[in-house]
């Protein structure tokens, strides 16, 4: 698992997000090293509606529990050497698009350094910042925003 080629040529497919998370965290536990936990900052989006009423109904805990495929989870647990996947287009000109797979090289407080293992720029190191993301389809009648790294374990 120490080489990019090993992970580039392999994947595990799962039928549901819940199953994906179980497999990902099982595999993460097999990697040596310490884990680092990143928590998001979630809030309802400002709209024409009464935002004071929204803040009473939609607590931080409620927003933190929302999971959907378009945005990362509230809590991301990572280790150096873990394979990750981009959930947002960062720079399409250099093929840093949704679905690009990378390996975590260094974990900072506000930025993650990773090495690309798929696409046209394999082997290139990139820096991934935290981003504000609003899911287009969340299944809810309101919009919320999550500030988190645009990645998931892969």
Short mmCIF file of N, CA and C in Angstrom, two decimals:
data_model
loop_
_atom_site.label_atom_id
_atom_site.label_comp_id
_atom_site.label_asym_id
_atom_site.label_seq_id
_atom_site.Cartn_x
_atom_site.Cartn_y
_atom_site.Cartn_z
N UNK A 1 0.81 -1.20 0.00
CA UNK A 1 0.00 0.00 0.00
C UNK A 1 0.86 1.27 0.00
N UNK A 2 2.15 1.13 0.04
CA UNK A 2 3.03 2.30 0.10
C UNK A 2 3.20 2.97 -1.26
N UNK A 3 2.82 2.30 -2.34
CA UNK A 3 3.00 2.89 -3.67
C UNK A 3 1.66 3.38 -4.22
N UNK A 4 1.74 4.45 -5.02
CA UNK A 4 0.54 5.01 -5.64
C UNK A 4 -0.11 4.00 -6.59
N UNK A 5 0.70 3.20 -7.27
CA UNK A 5 0.19 2.25 -8.25
C UNK A 5 -0.75 1.22 -7.59
N UNK A 6 -0.42 0.80 -6.37
CA UNK A 6 -1.25 -0.19 -5.67
C UNK A 6 -2.68 0.33 -5.51
N UNK A 7 -2.83 1.57 -5.02
CA UNK A 7 -4.16 2.13 -4.80
C UNK A 7 -4.81 2.62 -6.09
N UNK A 8 -4.01 3.01 -7.07
CA UNK A 8 -4.54 3.49 -8.35
C UNK A 8 -5.31 2.38 -9.06
N UNK A 9 -4.88 1.15 -8.89
CA UNK A 9 -5.46 0.04 -9.62
C UNK A 9 -6.54 -0.71 -8.85
N UNK A 10 -6.89 -0.24 -7.64
CA UNK A 10 -7.84 -0.97 -6.81
C UNK A 10 -8.94 -0.07 -6.27
N UNK A 11 -10.09 -0.67 -6.02
CA UNK A 11 -11.19 0.03 -5.34
C UNK A 11 -12.14 -1.01 -4.77
N UNK A 12 -12.93 -0.58 -3.81
CA UNK A 12 -13.95 -1.43 -3.21
C UNK A 12 -15.28 -0.74 -3.45
N UNK A 13 -16.24 -1.43 -4.05
CA UNK A 13 -17.55 -0.84 -4.32
C UNK A 13 -18.54 -1.30 -3.25
N UNK A 14 -19.38 -0.36 -2.82
CA UNK A 14 -20.39 -0.65 -1.80
C UNK A 14 -21.74 -0.09 -2.24
N UNK A 15 -22.84 -0.70 -1.80
CA UNK A 15 -24.16 -0.27 -2.26
C UNK A 15 -24.71 0.99 -1.59
N UNK A 16 -24.27 1.31 -0.35
CA UNK A 16 -24.81 2.47 0.35
C UNK A 16 -23.69 3.30 0.98
N UNK A 17 -23.99 4.56 1.30
CA UNK A 17 -23.01 5.42 1.97
C UNK A 17 -22.62 4.85 3.33
N UNK A 18 -23.57 4.27 4.03
CA UNK A 18 -23.30 3.68 5.34
C UNK A 18 -22.27 2.56 5.23
N UNK A 19 -22.44 1.72 4.23
CA UNK A 19 -21.51 0.62 3.99
C UNK A 19 -20.13 1.15 3.59
N UNK A 20 -20.11 2.17 2.75
CA UNK A 20 -18.85 2.80 2.32
C UNK A 20 -18.08 3.30 3.54
N UNK A 21 -18.76 3.98 4.45
CA UNK A 21 -18.09 4.52 5.63
C UNK A 21 -17.52 3.41 6.51
N UNK A 22 -18.26 2.33 6.69
CA UNK A 22 -17.76 1.20 7.49
C UNK A 22 -16.49 0.63 6.89
N UNK A 23 -16.50 0.39 5.58
CA UNK A 23 -15.32 -0.17 4.91
C UNK A 23 -14.15 0.81 4.99
N UNK A 24 -14.42 2.10 4.72
CA UNK A 24 -13.35 3.10 4.74
C UNK A 24 -12.68 3.20 6.11
N UNK A 25 -13.47 3.24 7.17
CA UNK A 25 -12.88 3.36 8.50
C UNK A 25 -12.21 2.07 8.96
N UNK A 26 -12.70 0.92 8.50
CA UNK A 26 -12.01 -0.35 8.77
C UNK A 26 -10.62 -0.32 8.13
N UNK A 27 -10.56 0.10 6.87
CA UNK A 27 -9.28 0.17 6.15
C UNK A 27 -8.36 1.22 6.77
N UNK A 28 -8.92 2.34 7.20
CA UNK A 28 -8.12 3.40 7.84
C UNK A 28 -7.44 2.87 9.10
N UNK A 29 -8.16 2.04 9.87
CA UNK A 29 -7.58 1.46 11.08
C UNK A 29 -6.38 0.56 10.79
N UNK A 30 -6.30 0.01 9.59
CA UNK A 30 -5.18 -0.86 9.23
C UNK A 30 -3.90 -0.07 8.95
N UNK A 31 -4.04 1.22 8.64
CA UNK A 31 -2.86 2.06 8.37
C UNK A 31 -2.15 2.40 9.67
N UNK A 32 -0.81 2.44 9.65
CA UNK A 32 -0.08 2.85 10.86
C UNK A 32 -0.19 4.36 11.05
N UNK A 33 0.02 4.80 12.27
CA UNK A 33 0.03 6.23 12.56
C UNK A 33 -1.19 6.69 13.34
N UNK A 34 -1.14 7.95 13.72
CA UNK A 34 -2.21 8.56 14.51
C UNK A 34 -3.27 9.17 13.61
N UNK A 35 -4.51 9.11 14.09
CA UNK A 35 -5.60 9.73 13.34
C UNK A 35 -5.76 11.19 13.76
N UNK A 36 -6.23 12.00 12.83
CA UNK A 36 -6.59 13.39 13.10
C UNK A 36 -8.04 13.57 12.69
N UNK A 37 -8.80 14.21 13.54
CA UNK A 37 -10.23 14.41 13.31
C UNK A 37 -10.48 15.87 12.92
N UNK A 38 -11.21 16.06 11.83
CA UNK A 38 -11.58 17.40 11.36
C UNK A 38 -13.10 17.54 11.46
N UNK A 39 -13.55 18.58 12.16
CA UNK A 39 -14.97 18.85 12.30
C UNK A 39 -15.36 20.03 11.43
N UNK A 40 -16.58 19.98 10.89
CA UNK A 40 -17.06 21.05 10.02
C UNK A 40 -17.72 22.15 10.84
N UNK A 41 -17.99 23.25 10.17
CA UNK A 41 -18.79 24.34 10.72
C UNK A 41 -20.04 24.40 9.86
N UNK A 42 -21.19 24.09 10.45
CA UNK A 42 -22.45 24.02 9.71
C UNK A 42 -23.38 25.15 10.13
N UNK A 43 -24.10 25.69 9.14
CA UNK A 43 -25.09 26.74 9.43
C UNK A 43 -26.15 26.73 8.34
N UNK A 44 -27.33 27.26 8.67
CA UNK A 44 -28.36 27.39 7.64
C UNK A 44 -28.00 28.56 6.75
N UNK A 45 -28.40 28.49 5.49
CA UNK A 45 -28.12 29.56 4.54
C UNK A 45 -29.09 30.71 4.77
N UNK A 46 -28.60 31.90 4.61
CA UNK A 46 -29.46 33.08 4.71
C UNK A 46 -30.41 33.07 3.52
N UNK A 47 -31.68 33.36 3.78
CA UNK A 47 -32.67 33.37 2.72
C UNK A 47 -33.70 34.44 3.01
N UNK A 48 -34.73 34.50 2.19
CA UNK A 48 -35.81 35.46 2.39
C UNK A 48 -36.65 35.12 3.61
N UNK A 49 -36.53 33.88 4.07
CA UNK A 49 -37.33 33.44 5.20
C UNK A 49 -36.74 33.98 6.50
N UNK A 50 -37.44 33.80 7.58
CA UNK A 50 -37.03 34.26 8.90
C UNK A 50 -35.85 33.42 9.39
N UNK A 51 -34.63 33.97 9.33
CA UNK A 51 -33.44 33.22 9.73
C UNK A 51 -33.39 33.00 11.24
N UNK A 52 -34.02 33.86 12.02
CA UNK A 52 -34.07 33.67 13.47
C UNK A 52 -34.88 32.42 13.80
N UNK A 53 -35.97 32.23 13.10
CA UNK A 53 -36.79 31.03 13.30
C UNK A 53 -36.02 29.79 12.89
N UNK A 54 -35.30 29.87 11.76
CA UNK A 54 -34.51 28.73 11.30
C UNK A 54 -33.47 28.33 12.33
N UNK A 55 -32.79 29.31 12.93
CA UNK A 55 -31.74 28.98 13.88
C UNK A 55 -32.30 28.31 15.13
N UNK A 56 -33.57 28.57 15.48
CA UNK A 56 -34.20 27.90 16.62
C UNK A 56 -34.54 26.45 16.28
N UNK A 57 -35.01 26.22 15.07
CA UNK A 57 -35.43 24.88 14.66
C UNK A 57 -34.26 24.00 14.26
N UNK A 58 -33.32 24.56 13.53
CA UNK A 58 -32.21 23.78 12.98
C UNK A 58 -30.96 24.00 13.83
N UNK A 59 -30.81 23.19 14.85
CA UNK A 59 -29.67 23.32 15.75
C UNK A 59 -28.39 22.85 15.08
N UNK A 60 -27.27 23.22 15.66
CA UNK A 60 -25.98 22.79 15.14
C UNK A 60 -25.87 21.27 15.13
N UNK A 61 -26.36 20.64 16.18
CA UNK A 61 -26.31 19.18 16.26
C UNK A 61 -27.10 18.53 15.14
N UNK A 62 -28.27 19.09 14.84
CA UNK A 62 -29.10 18.57 13.74
C UNK A 62 -28.36 18.71 12.42
N UNK A 63 -27.78 19.87 12.15
CA UNK A 63 -27.06 20.10 10.90
C UNK A 63 -25.83 19.19 10.80
N UNK A 64 -25.14 18.97 11.91
CA UNK A 64 -23.96 18.11 11.91
C UNK A 64 -24.28 16.66 11.54
N UNK A 65 -25.50 16.22 11.84
CA UNK A 65 -25.90 14.84 11.57
C UNK A 65 -26.30 14.59 10.11
N UNK A 66 -26.45 15.64 9.32
CA UNK A 66 -26.87 15.47 7.93
C UNK A 66 -25.72 14.90 7.10
N UNK A 67 -26.03 13.83 6.37
CA UNK A 67 -25.05 13.25 5.43
C UNK A 67 -25.70 13.14 4.06
N UNK A 68 -24.95 13.47 3.05
CA UNK A 68 -25.39 13.26 1.67
C UNK A 68 -24.14 13.11 0.80
N UNK A 69 -24.30 12.60 -0.39
CA UNK A 69 -23.15 12.25 -1.22
C UNK A 69 -22.43 13.47 -1.80
N UNK A 70 -23.06 14.64 -1.82
CA UNK A 70 -22.46 15.81 -2.45
C UNK A 70 -21.44 16.55 -1.58
N UNK A 71 -21.55 16.38 -0.28
CA UNK A 71 -20.67 17.12 0.62
C UNK A 71 -20.05 16.16 1.63
N UNK A 72 -18.90 16.54 2.19
CA UNK A 72 -18.27 15.66 3.18
C UNK A 72 -19.07 15.61 4.47
N UNK A 73 -18.80 14.60 5.26
CA UNK A 73 -19.46 14.47 6.56
C UNK A 73 -18.97 15.56 7.50
N UNK A 74 -19.73 15.74 8.57
CA UNK A 74 -19.35 16.72 9.60
C UNK A 74 -17.97 16.36 10.18
N UNK A 75 -17.76 15.08 10.44
CA UNK A 75 -16.50 14.63 11.01
C UNK A 75 -15.74 13.80 9.98
N UNK A 76 -14.49 14.21 9.70
CA UNK A 76 -13.61 13.45 8.82
C UNK A 76 -12.42 13.00 9.66
N UNK A 77 -12.14 11.71 9.63
CA UNK A 77 -10.99 11.16 10.35
C UNK A 77 -9.98 10.68 9.32
N UNK A 78 -8.72 11.18 9.44
CA UNK A 78 -7.69 10.87 8.46
C UNK A 78 -6.37 10.48 9.12
N UNK A 79 -5.52 9.84 8.34
CA UNK A 79 -4.14 9.54 8.70
C UNK A 79 -3.28 9.83 7.49
N UNK A 80 -2.01 10.08 7.71
CA UNK A 80 -1.10 10.19 6.59
C UNK A 80 -1.04 8.84 5.89
N UNK A 81 -1.08 8.85 4.57
CA UNK A 81 -1.08 7.61 3.79
C UNK A 81 -2.46 7.12 3.42
N UNK A 82 -3.51 7.78 3.94
CA UNK A 82 -4.88 7.36 3.64
C UNK A 82 -5.29 7.81 2.23
N UNK A 83 -5.96 6.95 1.48
CA UNK A 83 -6.48 7.37 0.17
C UNK A 83 -7.75 8.21 0.36
N UNK A 84 -7.85 9.31 -0.39
CA UNK A 84 -9.01 10.19 -0.32
C UNK A 84 -9.49 10.50 -1.74
N UNK A 85 -10.69 11.07 -1.83
CA UNK A 85 -11.27 11.44 -3.12
C UNK A 85 -11.84 12.85 -3.00
N UNK A 86 -11.64 13.65 -4.05
CA UNK A 86 -12.19 15.01 -4.08
C UNK A 86 -13.70 14.96 -4.29
N UNK A 87 -14.43 15.80 -3.57
CA UNK A 87 -15.88 15.91 -3.72
C UNK A 87 -16.28 17.20 -4.41
N UNK A 88 -15.31 18.03 -4.76
CA UNK A 88 -15.56 19.30 -5.44
C UNK A 88 -14.47 19.52 -6.49
N UNK A 89 -14.80 20.25 -7.53
CA UNK A 89 -13.80 20.67 -8.51
C UNK A 89 -12.94 21.76 -7.87
N UNK A 90 -11.65 21.54 -7.81
CA UNK A 90 -10.74 22.54 -7.25
C UNK A 90 -10.08 23.32 -8.36
N UNK A 91 -9.53 22.61 -9.37
CA UNK A 91 -8.88 23.26 -10.51
C UNK A 91 -9.00 22.33 -11.72
N UNK A 92 -10.03 22.58 -12.54
CA UNK A 92 -10.28 21.70 -13.68
C UNK A 92 -9.16 21.75 -14.72
N UNK A 93 -8.44 22.86 -14.80
CA UNK A 93 -7.36 23.00 -15.78
C UNK A 93 -6.26 21.96 -15.54
N UNK A 94 -6.05 21.58 -14.29
CA UNK A 94 -5.02 20.57 -14.00
C UNK A 94 -5.66 19.26 -13.50
N UNK A 95 -6.91 19.03 -13.88
CA UNK A 95 -7.64 17.80 -13.59
C UNK A 95 -7.85 17.51 -12.11
N UNK A 96 -8.01 18.54 -11.30
CA UNK A 96 -8.37 18.34 -9.90
C UNK A 96 -9.88 18.50 -9.80
N UNK A 97 -10.57 17.42 -10.18
CA UNK A 97 -12.02 17.43 -10.32
C UNK A 97 -12.66 16.43 -9.36
N UNK A 98 -13.98 16.48 -9.29
CA UNK A 98 -14.74 15.54 -8.49
C UNK A 98 -14.33 14.11 -8.88
N UNK A 99 -14.00 13.30 -7.90
CA UNK A 99 -13.63 11.91 -8.15
C UNK A 99 -12.14 11.66 -8.25
N UNK A 100 -11.32 12.71 -8.30
CA UNK A 100 -9.87 12.53 -8.34
C UNK A 100 -9.42 11.88 -7.04
N UNK A 101 -8.61 10.86 -7.15
CA UNK A 101 -8.13 10.15 -5.96
C UNK A 101 -6.72 10.60 -5.62
N UNK A 102 -6.47 10.69 -4.31
CA UNK A 102 -5.19 11.18 -3.81
C UNK A 102 -4.78 10.37 -2.59
N UNK A 103 -3.52 10.53 -2.17
CA UNK A 103 -3.04 9.94 -0.93
C UNK A 103 -2.60 11.09 -0.02
N UNK A 104 -3.05 11.06 1.22
CA UNK A 104 -2.70 12.11 2.17
C UNK A 104 -1.21 12.06 2.47
N UNK A 105 -0.54 13.21 2.27
CA UNK A 105 0.90 13.31 2.54
C UNK A 105 1.17 14.01 3.87
N UNK A 106 0.37 15.03 4.20
CA UNK A 106 0.57 15.78 5.43
C UNK A 106 -0.76 16.38 5.87
N UNK A 107 -1.00 16.37 7.17
CA UNK A 107 -2.26 16.88 7.71
C UNK A 107 -1.99 18.14 8.53
N UNK A 108 -2.49 19.27 8.02
CA UNK A 108 -2.37 20.53 8.74
C UNK A 108 -3.70 20.90 9.38
N UNK A 109 -3.72 22.04 10.02
CA UNK A 109 -4.94 22.50 10.67
C UNK A 109 -5.96 23.00 9.65
N UNK A 110 -5.51 23.80 8.69
CA UNK A 110 -6.41 24.40 7.72
C UNK A 110 -6.16 23.98 6.28
N UNK A 111 -5.20 23.10 6.09
CA UNK A 111 -4.90 22.63 4.74
C UNK A 111 -4.36 21.20 4.83
N UNK A 112 -4.66 20.41 3.79
CA UNK A 112 -4.18 19.04 3.70
C UNK A 112 -3.32 18.93 2.45
N UNK A 113 -2.12 18.38 2.60
CA UNK A 113 -1.26 18.12 1.46
C UNK A 113 -1.49 16.69 1.01
N UNK A 114 -1.70 16.50 -0.30
CA UNK A 114 -1.98 15.17 -0.82
C UNK A 114 -1.28 14.98 -2.16
N UNK A 115 -1.04 13.73 -2.51
CA UNK A 115 -0.40 13.37 -3.78
C UNK A 115 -1.44 12.73 -4.69
N UNK A 116 -1.53 13.21 -5.91
CA UNK A 116 -2.51 12.72 -6.89
C UNK A 116 -2.12 11.31 -7.34
N UNK A 117 -3.11 10.39 -7.37
CA UNK A 117 -2.83 9.03 -7.84
C UNK A 117 -3.68 8.63 -9.05
N UNK A 118 -4.59 9.51 -9.50
CA UNK A 118 -5.35 9.24 -10.72
C UNK A 118 -5.39 10.49 -11.58
N UNK A 119 -5.64 10.30 -12.86
CA UNK A 119 -5.76 11.44 -13.77
C UNK A 119 -4.47 11.71 -14.51
N UNK A 120 -4.33 12.93 -15.00
CA UNK A 120 -3.19 13.28 -15.86
C UNK A 120 -1.97 13.76 -15.08
N UNK A 121 -2.14 14.16 -13.84
CA UNK A 121 -0.99 14.69 -13.07
C UNK A 121 -0.62 13.79 -11.89
N UNK A 122 -0.50 12.50 -12.14
CA UNK A 122 -0.16 11.52 -11.11
C UNK A 122 1.20 11.88 -10.52
N UNK A 123 1.29 11.80 -9.18
CA UNK A 123 2.54 12.09 -8.49
C UNK A 123 2.69 13.53 -8.05
N UNK A 124 1.82 14.41 -8.53
CA UNK A 124 1.90 15.83 -8.18
C UNK A 124 1.31 16.06 -6.79
N UNK A 125 1.99 16.89 -6.00
CA UNK A 125 1.48 17.26 -4.68
C UNK A 125 0.57 18.47 -4.80
N UNK A 126 -0.56 18.43 -4.09
CA UNK A 126 -1.50 19.56 -4.08
C UNK A 126 -1.88 19.88 -2.64
N UNK A 127 -2.42 21.07 -2.45
CA UNK A 127 -2.87 21.50 -1.14
C UNK A 127 -4.38 21.72 -1.21
N UNK A 128 -5.10 21.13 -0.26
CA UNK A 128 -6.55 21.19 -0.25
C UNK A 128 -7.00 22.04 0.94
N UNK A 129 -7.67 23.18 0.68
CA UNK A 129 -8.15 24.02 1.78
C UNK A 129 -9.57 23.62 2.20
N UNK A 130 -10.00 24.12 3.33
CA UNK A 130 -11.40 23.98 3.72
C UNK A 130 -12.22 24.87 2.79
N UNK A 131 -13.43 24.44 2.45
CA UNK A 131 -14.29 25.19 1.55
C UNK A 131 -15.70 25.24 2.11
N UNK A 132 -16.46 26.27 1.71
CA UNK A 132 -17.88 26.36 2.03
C UNK A 132 -18.65 25.64 0.94
N UNK A 133 -19.50 24.68 1.33
CA UNK A 133 -20.25 23.89 0.36
C UNK A 133 -21.73 23.86 0.73
N UNK A 134 -22.57 24.00 -0.29
CA UNK A 134 -24.02 23.93 -0.12
C UNK A 134 -24.52 22.81 -1.04
N UNK A 135 -25.12 21.75 -0.47
CA UNK A 135 -25.60 20.68 -1.34
C UNK A 135 -26.77 21.15 -2.19
N UNK A 136 -26.79 20.74 -3.46
CA UNK A 136 -27.88 21.15 -4.35
C UNK A 136 -29.14 20.34 -4.07
N UNK A 137 -28.97 19.09 -3.66
CA UNK A 137 -30.11 18.24 -3.33
C UNK A 137 -29.81 17.56 -2.00
N UNK A 138 -30.41 18.05 -0.93
CA UNK A 138 -30.15 17.45 0.38
C UNK A 138 -31.33 16.64 0.89
N UNK A 139 -32.49 16.75 0.23
CA UNK A 139 -33.67 16.05 0.71
C UNK A 139 -34.40 16.83 1.79
N UNK A 140 -33.96 18.04 2.05
CA UNK A 140 -34.58 18.87 3.07
C UNK A 140 -35.19 20.11 2.42
N UNK A 141 -36.14 20.73 3.12
CA UNK A 141 -36.83 21.90 2.58
C UNK A 141 -36.08 23.20 2.88
N UNK A 142 -34.87 23.10 3.34
CA UNK A 142 -34.06 24.28 3.64
C UNK A 142 -32.66 24.05 3.09
N UNK A 143 -31.89 25.11 2.99
CA UNK A 143 -30.51 25.00 2.52
C UNK A 143 -29.59 25.23 3.70
N UNK A 144 -28.51 24.46 3.73
CA UNK A 144 -27.50 24.66 4.76
C UNK A 144 -26.13 24.67 4.12
N UNK A 145 -25.17 25.20 4.86
CA UNK A 145 -23.80 25.34 4.37
C UNK A 145 -22.87 24.61 5.31
N UNK A 146 -21.90 23.90 4.73
CA UNK A 146 -20.91 23.18 5.53
C UNK A 146 -19.52 23.63 5.12
N UNK A 147 -18.72 24.07 6.10
CA UNK A 147 -17.32 24.44 5.86
C UNK A 147 -16.46 23.26 6.31
N UNK A 148 -15.88 22.60 5.31
CA UNK A 148 -15.10 21.39 5.58
C UNK A 148 -14.17 21.15 4.39
N UNK A 149 -13.21 20.26 4.56
CA UNK A 149 -12.37 19.86 3.44
C UNK A 149 -13.23 19.11 2.43
N UNK A 150 -13.11 19.41 1.12
CA UNK A 150 -13.97 18.78 0.11
C UNK A 150 -13.49 17.39 -0.29
N UNK A 151 -13.38 16.51 0.71
CA UNK A 151 -12.83 15.17 0.47
C UNK A 151 -13.62 14.12 1.25
N UNK A 152 -13.43 12.88 0.86
CA UNK A 152 -13.91 11.76 1.66
C UNK A 152 -12.87 10.66 1.55
N UNK A 153 -12.87 9.76 2.51
CA UNK A 153 -11.98 8.60 2.43
C UNK A 153 -12.34 7.83 1.16
N UNK A 154 -11.35 7.20 0.57
CA UNK A 154 -11.59 6.48 -0.67
C UNK A 154 -10.99 5.09 -0.60
#
